[in-house]
Coordinates of C-alpha atoms in Angstrom, one line a residue:
M12 CA 37.7 122.7 81.1
W13 CA 38.1 119.0 82.3
L14 CA 40.5 118.3 79.4
A15 CA 42.9 121.0 80.5
A16 CA 46.4 119.6 81.1
S17 CA 46.8 119.1 84.8
L18 CA 50.6 119.4 84.5
E19 CA 53.1 121.5 86.3
R20 CA 55.0 123.6 83.8
E21 CA 58.6 122.8 83.3
E22 CA 61.3 125.5 83.1
S23 CA 63.5 125.2 80.0
V24 CA 66.6 127.3 79.2
M25 CA 67.7 128.2 75.7
A26 CA 70.6 126.1 74.6
K27 CA 73.5 128.3 73.8
G28 CA 75.7 127.9 70.8
T29 CA 73.6 125.2 69.0
P30 CA 73.9 125.3 65.2
F31 CA 70.2 126.0 64.8
L32 CA 70.4 129.4 66.5
R33 CA 72.0 130.9 63.4
A34 CA 69.0 130.0 61.2
C35 CA 66.2 130.3 63.8
C36 CA 66.6 131.6 67.3
F37 CA 64.3 130.2 70.1
A38 CA 64.1 131.4 73.7
I39 CA 62.0 129.0 75.8
A40 CA 60.3 130.0 79.1
T41 CA 57.2 128.6 80.8
T42 CA 53.5 129.3 80.5
A43 CA 50.2 128.1 81.9
A44 CA 48.6 127.5 78.5
V45 CA 46.2 124.6 78.0
H46 CA 47.1 122.2 75.2
T47 CA 45.2 120.5 72.6
A48 CA 46.6 117.9 70.2
S49 CA 45.4 119.8 67.2
G50 CA 47.9 122.5 67.8
Q51 CA 45.4 125.2 69.0
I52 CA 45.5 126.9 72.4
S53 CA 42.4 126.8 74.6
P54 CA 41.0 130.3 75.2
R55 CA 39.6 129.1 78.6
H56 CA 42.2 129.0 81.3
V57 CA 41.1 127.2 84.4
A58 CA 42.8 125.6 87.4
P59 CA 43.5 122.0 86.6
R60 CA 41.3 119.4 88.2
P61 CA 43.3 116.7 90.1
L62 CA 42.9 113.2 88.7
L63 CA 41.0 110.7 90.8
P64 CA 42.7 107.4 91.6
V65 CA 42.1 104.8 88.8
P66 CA 41.4 101.2 89.8
K67 CA 44.5 99.1 89.8
A68 CA 45.1 97.3 86.5
D69 CA 45.1 94.0 88.4
S70 CA 41.4 94.5 89.2
I71 CA 40.5 94.6 85.5
P72 CA 39.8 91.1 84.2
K73 CA 42.3 89.9 81.6
P74 CA 41.5 87.6 78.7
M75 CA 42.8 84.1 78.4
F76 CA 44.3 82.8 75.1
V77 CA 43.3 79.4 73.7
G78 CA 46.2 77.1 73.0
E79 CA 48.6 79.2 75.2
S80 CA 50.4 77.4 78.1
A81 CA 51.3 79.1 81.3
E82 CA 54.9 79.2 80.1
E83 CA 53.9 80.8 76.8
T84 CA 51.8 83.4 78.7
A85 CA 54.8 84.3 80.8
Q86 CA 56.9 84.7 77.6
R87 CA 54.3 86.9 75.9
E88 CA 54.0 89.1 78.9
A89 CA 57.8 89.5 79.1
V90 CA 57.8 90.7 75.5
E91 CA 55.0 93.1 76.2
R92 CA 56.9 94.6 79.1
A93 CA 60.0 95.0 77.0
L94 CA 58.0 96.8 74.3
D95 CA 56.9 99.3 77.0
K96 CA 60.4 100.2 78.1
N97 CA 62.1 103.4 76.9
V98 CA 64.9 103.0 74.3
E99 CA 67.3 105.1 72.3
I100 CA 67.8 104.0 68.7
A101 CA 69.8 105.4 65.8
F102 CA 69.5 103.6 62.5
D103 CA 70.8 105.3 59.3
N104 CA 70.2 103.5 56.1
T105 CA 70.5 100.2 57.9
P106 CA 69.7 97.0 55.9
L107 CA 66.9 94.9 57.4
T108 CA 69.3 92.0 58.1
E109 CA 71.5 94.2 60.2
F110 CA 68.5 95.9 61.8
E111 CA 67.3 92.4 62.9
K112 CA 70.5 91.8 64.8
R113 CA 70.9 95.2 66.3
L114 CA 67.3 95.4 67.5
G115 CA 67.8 92.1 69.3
E116 CA 70.8 93.6 71.1
I117 CA 69.0 96.8 72.0
S118 CA 65.8 95.1 73.3
G119 CA 67.2 91.9 74.7
L120 CA 64.5 90.1 72.8
K121 CA 64.7 87.4 70.1
V122 CA 64.0 89.2 66.8
E123 CA 63.4 87.4 63.5
L124 CA 62.5 88.6 60.0
D125 CA 59.6 86.7 58.4
R126 CA 61.6 86.1 55.2
P127 CA 58.9 84.2 53.4
G128 CA 56.4 86.9 54.3
L129 CA 58.7 89.7 53.2
K130 CA 59.3 87.9 49.9
D131 CA 55.6 87.5 49.3
A132 CA 55.2 91.3 49.9
G133 CA 58.0 92.1 47.5
I134 CA 60.3 93.5 50.2
E135 CA 64.0 92.8 49.8
L136 CA 66.2 91.9 52.8
D137 CA 68.6 94.7 51.9
T138 CA 65.8 97.3 52.3
K139 CA 67.2 100.2 54.3
V140 CA 65.6 101.6 57.5
T141 CA 66.3 105.0 59.1
L142 CA 65.2 106.4 62.4
S143 CA 66.9 108.3 65.3
V144 CA 64.9 108.8 68.5
K145 CA 65.4 108.6 72.2
Q146 CA 63.2 108.6 75.3
I147 CA 60.6 106.6 73.5
T148 CA 59.1 103.2 74.1
L149 CA 60.3 100.4 71.9
R150 CA 56.6 99.8 70.9
S151 CA 56.2 103.3 69.5
A152 CA 59.7 103.3 67.9
L153 CA 59.0 100.1 66.0
K154 CA 55.6 101.4 64.8
I155 CA 57.2 104.5 63.3
L156 CA 60.3 102.8 61.8
L157 CA 58.5 99.8 60.3
R158 CA 55.6 101.9 58.9
R159 CA 58.1 103.8 56.8
V160 CA 58.9 100.6 54.8
D161 CA 55.4 99.0 54.9
L162 CA 56.2 96.6 57.6
T163 CA 54.9 95.8 61.1
Y164 CA 55.6 93.3 63.9
V165 CA 53.8 90.5 65.8
V166 CA 54.6 88.9 69.1
K167 CA 55.0 85.2 68.4
E168 CA 56.3 82.4 70.6
G169 CA 58.1 84.8 72.9
S170 CA 59.8 86.7 70.1
L171 CA 59.3 89.7 67.8
M172 CA 58.6 88.8 64.2
I173 CA 59.0 91.5 61.5
T174 CA 56.6 90.9 58.7
S175 CA 54.2 92.6 56.3
P176 CA 50.8 94.0 57.5
D177 CA 49.0 91.5 55.2
K178 CA 50.9 88.6 56.8
A179 CA 50.4 89.9 60.3
A180 CA 46.6 89.9 59.7
T181 CA 46.8 86.2 59.2
F182 CA 48.3 85.5 62.7
L183 CA 44.9 85.1 64.4
R184 CA 44.6 84.5 68.1
T185 CA 41.6 83.2 70.0
A186 CA 40.9 85.1 73.2
I187 CA 38.3 84.5 75.9
F188 CA 37.1 87.8 77.6
P189 CA 35.3 87.7 80.9
I190 CA 32.4 90.2 80.7
A191 CA 29.9 88.9 83.3
D192 CA 30.1 92.3 85.1
L193 CA 29.1 94.1 81.9
I194 CA 26.1 92.1 80.7
D195 CA 23.5 92.5 83.4
D196 CA 20.5 94.4 82.1
F197 CA 16.8 94.8 82.9
D198 CA 13.7 95.0 80.7
S199 CA 10.8 97.4 81.1
S200 CA 9.2 95.2 83.7
G201 CA 12.3 95.0 85.9
R202 CA 13.1 91.4 84.9
R203 CA 16.9 90.7 84.7
I204 CA 18.2 89.8 81.2
V205 CA 21.7 89.0 79.9
N206 CA 22.7 91.5 77.3
Y207 CA 25.6 90.2 75.2
E208 CA 24.5 92.1 72.1
S209 CA 25.4 95.5 73.6
V210 CA 29.0 94.5 74.4
I211 CA 29.4 93.0 70.9
E212 CA 28.1 96.1 69.3
L213 CA 30.4 98.3 71.4
L214 CA 33.4 96.3 70.4
T215 CA 32.7 96.0 66.7
S216 CA 32.2 99.8 66.6
Q217 CA 35.0 101.0 68.8
A218 CA 37.8 98.4 68.8
A219 CA 39.4 98.5 65.3
P220 CA 36.0 98.5 63.6
G221 CA 37.3 97.8 60.1
A222 CA 38.9 94.6 61.2
W223 CA 35.6 93.0 62.3
E224 CA 34.0 93.6 59.0
A225 CA 37.0 92.0 57.2
A226 CA 37.0 88.9 59.4
S227 CA 36.6 85.7 57.5
G228 CA 35.6 82.2 58.5
P229 CA 33.2 81.6 61.4
A230 CA 31.5 84.3 63.3
P231 CA 34.2 86.6 64.9
V232 CA 32.5 86.7 68.3
K233 CA 30.7 84.0 70.3
E234 CA 29.1 84.4 73.7
Y235 CA 29.0 81.7 76.4
D236 CA 28.4 81.8 80.2
G237 CA 29.5 85.4 80.8
T238 CA 32.3 85.4 78.3
L239 CA 33.0 86.5 74.8
T240 CA 35.3 84.4 72.6
L241 CA 36.8 86.0 69.5
T242 CA 39.4 85.0 66.9
Q243 CA 41.2 88.1 65.6
P244 CA 44.7 89.5 64.8
P245 CA 46.7 90.7 67.8
E246 CA 45.9 94.4 67.1
V247 CA 42.1 93.8 67.4
I248 CA 42.7 91.8 70.6
E249 CA 44.7 94.7 72.0
Q250 CA 42.0 97.2 71.1
T251 CA 39.3 95.0 72.6
Q252 CA 41.2 94.9 75.9
L253 CA 41.6 98.7 75.8
V254 CA 37.9 99.4 75.2
L255 CA 36.7 97.0 77.9
A256 CA 39.2 98.3 80.5
A257 CA 38.2 101.9 79.8
L258 CA 34.5 101.1 80.1
R259 CA 35.1 99.4 83.4
I260 CA 37.1 102.4 84.8
A261 CA 34.4 104.8 83.5
R262 CA 31.7 102.8 85.3
E263 CA 33.8 102.7 88.5
R264 CA 34.3 106.4 88.5
Q265 CA 30.6 107.0 87.6
S266 CA 29.4 104.9 90.5
Q267 CA 31.5 107.1 92.8
G268 CA 29.9 110.3 91.5
D269 CA 32.8 111.3 89.3
F270 CA 31.7 112.2 85.8
T271 CA 35.1 113.4 84.5
P272 CA 35.8 112.5 80.9
L273 CA 38.2 109.5 80.6
K274 CA 40.8 109.2 77.9
M275 CA 40.5 105.6 76.5
E276 CA 44.3 105.3 75.9
P277 CA 46.1 107.1 78.7
E278 CA 49.2 109.2 77.7
N279 CA 52.5 107.9 78.9
E280 CA 55.2 110.1 80.4
N281 CA 56.9 110.7 77.0
T282 CA 53.7 112.1 75.4
V283 CA 53.1 114.3 78.5
R284 CA 56.7 115.7 78.1
I285 CA 55.8 116.7 74.5
H286 CA 52.7 118.6 75.6
K287 CA 54.7 120.3 78.4
A288 CA 57.2 121.4 75.8
L289 CA 54.4 122.7 73.5
D290 CA 53.0 124.7 76.4
A291 CA 56.4 126.4 77.0
T292 CA 56.6 130.1 75.9
V293 CA 59.0 130.8 73.0
S294 CA 60.4 133.7 71.1
F295 CA 62.0 133.2 67.7
D296 CA 63.0 134.8 64.4
C297 CA 63.1 132.1 61.7
R298 CA 64.5 133.0 58.3
T299 CA 64.2 130.6 55.4
T300 CA 64.4 127.5 57.7
P301 CA 63.9 124.1 55.9
L302 CA 61.3 121.8 57.4
K303 CA 63.9 119.2 58.4
K304 CA 66.0 121.8 60.2
L305 CA 62.8 123.1 61.9
A306 CA 62.1 119.6 63.3
E307 CA 65.7 119.2 64.4
M308 CA 65.6 122.6 66.1
V309 CA 62.4 121.8 68.0
A310 CA 63.9 118.5 69.1
A311 CA 67.2 120.1 70.2
E312 CA 65.6 123.0 72.1
T313 CA 62.8 121.0 73.9
G314 CA 64.4 117.5 74.3
V315 CA 61.4 115.8 72.7
N316 CA 61.3 113.7 69.5
A317 CA 60.2 115.8 66.5
L318 CA 60.2 114.3 63.0
L319 CA 58.9 115.0 59.5
D320 CA 56.1 112.7 58.4
E321 CA 58.1 112.3 55.2
R322 CA 55.9 109.8 53.4
T323 CA 52.7 111.8 53.9
L324 CA 54.4 115.0 52.8
V325 CA 55.9 113.5 49.7
D326 CA 52.6 111.8 48.7
A327 CA 50.9 115.2 49.1
G328 CA 53.5 116.8 46.8
V329 CA 55.3 118.8 49.5
D330 CA 59.0 119.4 48.9
L331 CA 60.9 118.3 52.0
D332 CA 63.2 121.3 51.4
T333 CA 60.3 123.7 51.8
K334 CA 61.4 126.7 53.9
V335 CA 59.4 128.5 56.5
D336 CA 59.6 132.1 57.7
G337 CA 58.2 133.7 60.8
T338 CA 58.7 135.4 64.1
A339 CA 57.1 135.1 67.6
K340 CA 57.6 136.7 71.0
D341 CA 56.6 135.1 74.3
V342 CA 53.9 132.8 73.0
P343 CA 53.4 129.0 73.6
L344 CA 55.4 126.9 71.2
R345 CA 52.2 125.2 69.9
I346 CA 50.7 128.5 68.8
A347 CA 54.0 129.6 67.2
L348 CA 54.5 126.3 65.5
S349 CA 50.9 126.2 64.2
K350 CA 51.2 129.7 62.8
L351 CA 54.6 128.9 61.2
L352 CA 53.3 125.8 59.5
H353 CA 49.9 127.2 58.5
E354 CA 51.5 129.5 56.0
K355 CA 52.5 126.4 54.0
E356 CA 49.2 124.5 54.6
L357 CA 51.0 122.2 57.1
A358 CA 50.4 121.4 60.7
F359 CA 51.8 119.2 63.5
A360 CA 50.4 116.3 65.5
V361 CA 51.5 114.3 68.5
R362 CA 51.3 110.6 67.8
D363 CA 53.3 107.5 69.0
E364 CA 55.3 109.7 71.5
V365 CA 56.6 111.9 68.6
L366 CA 55.8 115.4 67.4
F367 CA 55.2 115.0 63.6
I368 CA 55.2 117.8 61.1
T369 CA 52.8 116.7 58.4
T370 CA 49.9 117.9 56.2
A371 CA 47.0 119.7 57.7
E372 CA 44.7 116.9 56.6
M373 CA 46.8 114.2 58.1
A374 CA 47.3 116.1 61.3
S375 CA 43.5 116.1 61.8
Y376 CA 43.5 112.3 61.7
K377 CA 46.7 111.8 63.7
A378 CA 45.3 114.1 66.4
L379 CA 42.1 112.0 66.9
V380 CA 41.7 110.8 70.5
T381 CA 38.8 108.9 72.1
Y382 CA 37.3 109.9 75.4
L383 CA 34.5 108.3 77.4
Y384 CA 31.9 110.6 78.9
P385 CA 29.8 109.2 81.8
L386 CA 26.2 110.4 81.5
D387 CA 24.4 108.7 84.4
D388 CA 23.8 111.9 86.3
L389 CA 22.3 113.6 83.3
D390 CA 20.0 110.6 82.7
R391 CA 18.5 110.4 86.2
G392 CA 15.3 112.3 86.3
S393 CA 15.6 113.6 82.8
L394 CA 12.6 115.6 81.5
D395 CA 13.0 114.1 78.0
D396 CA 11.4 110.7 77.5
E397 CA 12.2 107.8 79.8
R398 CA 15.5 106.9 81.5
G399 CA 18.0 105.3 79.1
W400 CA 17.4 107.7 76.1
I401 CA 20.0 110.2 77.2
G402 CA 22.8 108.7 75.0
E403 CA 20.8 108.8 71.8
N404 CA 19.7 112.4 72.5
M405 CA 23.2 113.5 73.4
V406 CA 24.7 112.1 70.2
D407 CA 22.2 114.2 68.2
L408 CA 22.8 117.3 70.3
I409 CA 26.6 117.1 70.1
A410 CA 26.7 116.2 66.3
S411 CA 24.4 119.2 65.6
T412 CA 26.1 121.8 67.8
V413 CA 29.8 121.0 68.4
S414 CA 31.9 121.4 65.2
P415 CA 29.2 119.7 63.1
A416 CA 31.5 119.4 60.0
T417 CA 34.0 117.2 62.0
W418 CA 31.7 114.2 62.5
D419 CA 31.6 111.1 60.3
G420 CA 27.9 111.5 59.6
I421 CA 28.8 114.2 57.0
G422 CA 32.3 113.0 56.0
G423 CA 34.4 114.2 59.0
P424 CA 36.9 112.0 60.9
G425 CA 35.1 112.2 64.3
N426 CA 32.7 109.6 65.7
L427 CA 30.0 109.5 68.4
Y428 CA 28.8 106.2 70.0
S429 CA 26.4 105.8 72.8
A430 CA 27.0 102.8 75.0
D431 CA 23.4 102.9 76.4
P432 CA 23.4 100.1 78.9
W433 CA 26.2 101.8 80.9
N434 CA 25.2 105.4 80.2
V435 CA 28.7 106.1 78.7
L436 CA 29.3 108.1 75.5
F437 CA 32.4 107.3 73.4
V438 CA 33.7 110.3 71.5
T439 CA 36.5 110.2 68.9
N440 CA 37.7 113.6 67.7
T441 CA 40.6 116.1 68.1
A442 CA 41.4 117.3 71.6
E443 CA 40.1 120.8 70.7
V444 CA 36.6 119.3 69.8
Q445 CA 36.8 117.1 72.9
R446 CA 37.3 120.2 75.0
D447 CA 34.1 121.7 73.6
V448 CA 32.2 118.5 74.2
A449 CA 33.3 118.5 77.8
D450 CA 32.4 122.1 78.1
L451 CA 28.9 121.5 76.7
L452 CA 28.2 118.7 79.2
Q453 CA 29.5 120.7 82.1
K454 CA 27.2 123.6 81.2
L455 CA 24.3 121.2 80.9
R456 CA 25.0 120.0 84.3
T457 CA 25.3 123.5 85.7
M458 CA 22.0 124.5 84.1
R459 CA 20.3 121.4 85.4
V460 CA 21.4 122.2 89.0
K461 CA 20.0 125.8 88.6
Q462 CA 16.7 124.4 87.3
D463 CA 16.5 121.8 90.1
R464 CA 17.0 124.6 92.7
S465 CA 14.4 126.7 91.0
A466 CA 11.9 123.8 90.9
L467 CA 12.7 123.0 94.6
M468 CA 11.2 126.4 95.6
H469 CA 7.9 125.4 94.1
D470 CA 8.0 121.7 95.3
E471 CA 5.7 121.9 98.3
I472 CA 6.0 119.4 101.2
E473 CA 3.0 117.0 101.5
T474 CA 2.0 114.1 103.6
H475 CA 1.0 110.9 101.9
V476 CA 0.0 107.5 103.3
Y477 CA 0.8 104.4 101.3
R478 CA -0.7 101.0 101.9
L479 CA 1.5 97.9 101.6
G480 CA 0.1 95.0 99.6
P481 CA -2.8 94.9 97.0
P482 CA -5.4 97.6 97.0
E483 CA -7.8 97.4 99.9
G484 CA -10.9 95.4 99.1
T485 CA -9.3 93.3 96.4
I486 CA -11.3 90.0 96.1
A487 CA -10.0 86.8 94.5
T488 CA -12.6 85.1 92.3
T489 CA -10.6 82.0 91.5
K490 CA -8.2 79.7 93.3
E491 CA -5.4 80.8 91.1
A492 CA -6.2 84.5 91.9
E493 CA -6.3 83.7 95.6
E494 CA -2.8 82.2 95.5
H495 CA -1.6 85.2 93.6
L496 CA -3.2 87.5 96.2
K497 CA -1.5 85.6 99.0
R498 CA 1.9 86.0 97.3
S499 CA 1.4 89.7 97.0
E500 CA 0.9 90.2 100.8
V501 CA 4.5 90.9 101.4
R502 CA 5.6 91.6 105.0
F503 CA 8.5 93.9 105.8
D504 CA 10.4 94.8 109.0
P505 CA 9.4 98.4 109.7
K506 CA 12.9 99.6 110.5
E507 CA 14.5 97.8 107.5
L508 CA 11.8 99.2 105.2
A509 CA 12.3 102.8 106.5
A510 CA 16.1 102.5 106.2
A511 CA 15.8 101.1 102.6
I512 CA 13.6 104.0 101.5
C513 CA 15.9 106.6 103.1
E514 CA 19.0 105.0 101.6
L515 CA 17.7 104.3 98.1
V516 CA 15.2 107.1 97.3
E517 CA 16.9 110.5 97.2
P518 CA 19.1 109.7 100.2
D519 CA 20.4 113.2 100.8
S520 CA 16.9 114.7 100.8
W521 CA 15.9 113.1 104.1
K522 CA 18.2 115.4 106.0
E523 CA 16.0 118.4 104.9
S524 CA 14.0 120.3 107.4
G525 CA 10.3 119.2 107.8
V526 CA 10.5 115.8 106.2
D527 CA 9.6 112.5 107.9
L528 CA 9.0 108.8 107.3
R529 CA 7.3 106.2 109.5
V530 CA 6.1 102.6 108.9
L531 CA 3.0 101.9 110.9
G532 CA 1.8 98.3 110.4
D533 CA 0.8 98.0 106.7
R534 CA 1.0 101.8 106.2
V535 CA 3.9 103.9 105.2
V536 CA 3.6 107.6 106.2
V537 CA 5.8 110.0 104.2
R538 CA 6.1 113.7 104.7
H539 CA 8.2 115.1 101.8
R540 CA 8.2 117.1 98.6
R541 CA 6.0 116.1 95.7
T542 CA 8.8 114.9 93.5
V543 CA 10.2 112.6 96.2
Q544 CA 6.7 111.3 97.0
A545 CA 6.4 110.1 93.4
K546 CA 9.7 108.2 93.7
V547 CA 8.7 106.7 97.0
R548 CA 5.4 105.6 95.4
Q549 CA 7.3 104.0 92.5
F550 CA 9.8 102.3 94.9
L551 CA 7.1 100.7 97.0
S552 CA 5.1 99.6 94.0
E553 CA 8.1 97.8 92.5
L554 CA 9.2 96.4 95.9
Q555 CA 6.0 94.6 96.8
S556 CA 5.5 91.9 94.2
P557 CA 7.8 90.2 91.7
E558 CA 4.9 89.3 89.5
A559 CA 2.5 92.3 89.6
I560 CA 2.8 96.0 90.5
W561 CA -0.2 97.3 92.6
S562 CA -1.1 100.9 92.3
S563 CA -0.9 102.6 95.7
G564 CA -2.4 105.9 96.7
G565 CA -1.9 108.5 99.4
G566 CA -3.6 111.4 101.0
S567 CA -2.5 114.5 102.7

């Protein structure tokens, strides 16, 4: 459905004479298969929906960092740009000290080992690192390589510092996030309130949730004058930016009538290439092919990065020399690879711009992605309860009907979170489950349209007359009541009032045959369907007085 890959299929030609063809022969063609990160093929083939333009990144407010000068900001942003550039690296049992030097040459950045931090973590400077990849961002390559030896990196003072995860967690930064556009809310009486709590709850549940609970010292989030200030490690700051940016884009699309699911972390071109390769049709005859050879063969034949998740496999007791056997003819690579690995209780997952061969359990976690689902159209005029409850109801519906065993409520890896003030649902699960969630919402929308059309046939046109101001005959018995009564006698320009009703109350419906609206003095005459009459009545009631809502009647 909406999550189908909107990609043109790339033609690939079998490489002749490669060493792998003696052990396992692949012939690669093209297909129109729909991919999922879980390695399963979608049974529903549809024409891909073109993506709508996304607001420019410059339009999304950026945080400011306390204690960071303009020069330091420029240095940090330069490092971030370098991390997002594609690189080709080949380290083979390279000591950390040599890695430090060569990484600086490759990236053009200042790189330094946190020697005291490594010593505290019990990691020797002669620890060897190994990784050979190409057409991958420096950011992803570093994550993969350093994770293999229990290390990570932080951006500090315009340089890359290689350190331990524990030490990295101590490099706290204080960031101020502008959120004024996200905190306007209204109570049941229509009074404006400022809702910081909803933004804080969203961030602590969706932006590296475990890190917030582990935060020490003063409260991790403070609100002030349309901003949130938080002191957290760089990873949490980065995730916070990601969540807020995705929410803003989802709201922007929703306001334009586009309710397409939005992936929180967009795929870059390298990940897209992997999914194109997985959608390509293959034929093969594999005989006793070792796992490592299989990964090398996939990389050679498709041109993408394919690796063994060695650490996970070893920890799970899987012999890296395990051999696989199987044949396939004219099927997408993702199906063929899934079948081949399934026989050994293994699977593959795409993560950090690499196709990893790993355990089935780990694949389910590596394949987790987060999508935002706008729900505003499903909330408007809902028959269930009052407006604003759609998210809570939808969480219960999805958790009960879409792959129930995969949700965290009963021990699965998936998560559902309803961001109620913005009518946006955050869903974390595999792409296969995401496809079914999108399909469920699409069918609910289709069903609703059918029901609306059916109801329209029985929604007769009526003429109602509404009086502006308090009910006729209202008498003030005190001076205070008299002042209140005077304030309620609101006067409107007839043309402006008529235009406001037509623009704000079911705007498309006023083009229908037989409907009419006129403002005559302190009377509003409306000829329309019953359902629209109710909305006009409510609109006029809320419009007339900021302090009290007068009931208004009408007759036919």
